[in-house]
């Protein structure tokens, strides 16, 4: 797989008639970039963590 980013096996398609991805270069992982983009508008974890243990309307007095 030297020099290739992706290798598809077209000799035997999957059940959905899609070629099987046999190899993907590690450097092509977009997981971290995608998570950053998905969570860019999410509230800070620190702000959420300050409310841990407290529940709204728990009825405890």
Coordinates of N, CA and C in Angstrom, one line a residue:
X1 N 0.8 -1.2 0.0 CA 0.0 0.0 0.0 C 0.9 1.3 0.0
X2 N 2.1 1.1 -0.3 CA 3.1 2.2 -0.3 C 2.7 3.2 -1.3
X3 N 2.6 4.5 -0.9 CA 2.3 5.5 -1.8 C 0.8 5.8 -2.1
X4 N -0.1 4.9 -1.5 CA -1.5 5.0 -1.7 C -2.2 5.5 -0.4
X5 N -3.2 6.3 -0.6 CA -4.0 6.7 0.6 C -5.1 5.7 0.9
X6 N -5.7 5.2 -0.2 CA -6.9 4.3 -0.1 C -6.7 3.2 -1.1
X7 N -7.1 2.0 -0.7 CA -7.2 0.8 -1.7 C -8.6 0.2 -1.5
X8 N -9.3 0.2 -2.6 CA -10.6 -0.4 -2.6 C -10.6 -1.8 -3.3
X9 N -11.3 -2.8 -2.8 CA -11.3 -4.1 -3.4 C -12.7 -4.2 -4.1
X10 N -12.6 -4.0 -5.4 CA -13.8 -4.0 -6.3 C -14.1 -5.5 -6.7
X11 N -13.3 -6.4 -6.4 CA -13.5 -7.8 -6.9 C -14.8 -8.4 -6.2
X12 N -15.0 -8.0 -5.0 CA -16.2 -8.6 -4.2 C -16.8 -7.4 -3.5
X13 N -17.9 -6.9 -4.0 CA -18.6 -5.8 -3.4 C -19.3 -6.3 -2.1
X14 N -19.6 -5.3 -1.2 CA -20.4 -5.6 0.0 C -21.8 -5.9 -0.4
X15 N -22.6 -6.2 0.6 CA -24.1 -6.5 0.4 C -24.8 -5.3 -0.2
X16 N -24.3 -4.1 -0.1 CA -25.0 -2.9 -0.6 C -24.4 -2.6 -2.0
X17 N -23.6 -3.5 -2.6 CA -22.9 -3.3 -3.9 C -22.0 -2.1 -3.8
X18 N -21.3 -1.9 -2.7 CA -20.3 -0.9 -2.6 C -18.9 -1.6 -2.4
X19 N -17.9 -1.1 -3.2 CA -16.6 -1.7 -3.0 C -16.1 -1.6 -1.6
X20 N -15.4 -2.6 -1.2 CA -14.8 -2.7 0.2 C -13.5 -1.9 0.3
X21 N -13.4 -1.1 1.3 CA -12.2 -0.4 1.6 C -11.2 -1.3 2.3
X22 N -10.1 -1.7 1.6 CA -9.2 -2.6 2.1 C -8.1 -2.0 2.8
X23 N -7.8 -0.7 2.6 CA -6.7 0.0 3.2 C -6.9 1.5 3.2
X24 N -6.6 2.1 4.3 CA -6.6 3.6 4.4 C -5.4 4.1 5.2
X25 N -4.7 5.0 4.6 CA -3.5 5.6 5.3 C -3.9 6.2 6.6
X26 N -3.1 6.0 7.6 CA -3.4 6.5 9.0 C -3.5 8.0 9.0
X27 N -2.7 8.7 8.2 CA -2.8 10.1 8.1 C -4.1 10.7 7.6
X28 N -4.9 9.8 7.1 CA -6.2 10.3 6.5 C -7.3 10.3 7.6
X29 N -7.0 10.0 8.8 CA -8.0 10.0 9.9 C -8.5 11.4 10.1
X30 N -9.8 11.6 10.0 CA -10.3 13.0 10.2 C -11.1 13.0 11.5
X31 N -11.1 12.0 12.3 CA -11.9 12.0 13.5 C -11.7 13.2 14.4
X32 N -10.5 13.5 14.7 CA -10.3 14.7 15.6 C -10.8 16.0 15.0
X33 N -10.5 16.2 13.7 CA -11.0 17.4 13.1 C -12.5 17.5 13.0
X34 N -13.1 16.3 12.8 CA -14.6 16.3 12.7 C -15.2 16.5 14.1
X35 N -14.6 16.0 15.1 CA -15.2 16.2 16.5 C -15.0 17.7 16.9
X36 N -13.9 18.3 16.5 CA -13.8 19.7 16.8 C -14.8 20.5 16.1
X37 N -15.1 20.2 14.9 CA -16.1 20.9 14.1 C -17.5 20.7 14.6
X38 N -17.8 19.5 14.9 CA -19.1 19.1 15.4 C -19.4 19.8 16.8
X39 N -18.4 19.9 17.6 CA -18.5 20.4 19.0 C -18.2 21.9 19.1
X40 N -17.9 22.6 18.1 CA -17.4 23.9 18.2 C -18.4 24.9 18.8
X41 N -19.7 24.6 18.7 CA -20.7 25.4 19.4 C -21.2 24.9 20.7
X42 N -20.7 23.8 21.1 CA -21.1 23.1 22.4 C -20.6 23.9 23.6
X43 N -21.3 24.0 24.7 CA -20.9 24.7 25.9 C -19.6 24.1 26.4
X44 N -18.8 24.9 27.1 CA -17.6 24.4 27.7 C -17.9 23.3 28.7
X45 N -17.0 22.3 28.8 CA -17.2 21.2 29.8 C -17.1 21.7 31.2
X46 N -16.3 22.7 31.4 CA -16.2 23.3 32.8 C -17.5 23.8 33.3
X47 N -18.2 24.5 32.4 CA -19.5 25.1 32.7 C -20.5 24.0 33.1
X48 N -20.5 23.0 32.3 CA -21.4 21.9 32.5 C -21.0 21.1 33.8
X49 N -19.7 21.0 34.1 CA -19.3 20.2 35.3 C -19.6 20.9 36.6
X50 N -19.9 22.2 36.6 CA -20.2 22.9 37.8 C -21.6 22.6 38.3
X51 N -22.4 22.0 37.4 CA -23.8 21.7 37.8 C -23.9 20.2 38.1
X52 N -22.9 19.4 38.1 CA -22.9 18.0 38.3 C -23.4 17.8 39.7
X53 N -24.2 16.8 39.9 CA -24.8 16.4 41.2 C -26.0 17.2 41.5
X54 N -26.3 18.2 40.8 CA -27.6 19.0 41.0 C -28.6 18.5 40.0
X55 N -29.8 18.3 40.4 CA -30.8 18.0 39.5 C -32.0 18.9 39.6
X56 N -32.5 19.3 38.5 CA -33.6 20.3 38.5 C -34.9 19.5 39.0
X57 N -35.6 20.1 39.9 CA -36.9 19.5 40.3 C -36.8 18.2 40.9
X58 N -35.7 18.0 41.7 CA -35.5 16.7 42.3 C -36.5 16.4 43.5
X59 N -37.0 17.5 44.0 CA -38.0 17.4 45.1 C -37.3 17.2 46.5
X60 N -36.0 17.3 46.5 CA -35.3 17.1 47.8 C -35.3 18.5 48.5
X61 N -35.6 18.4 49.8 CA -35.7 19.7 50.6 C -34.8 19.6 51.8

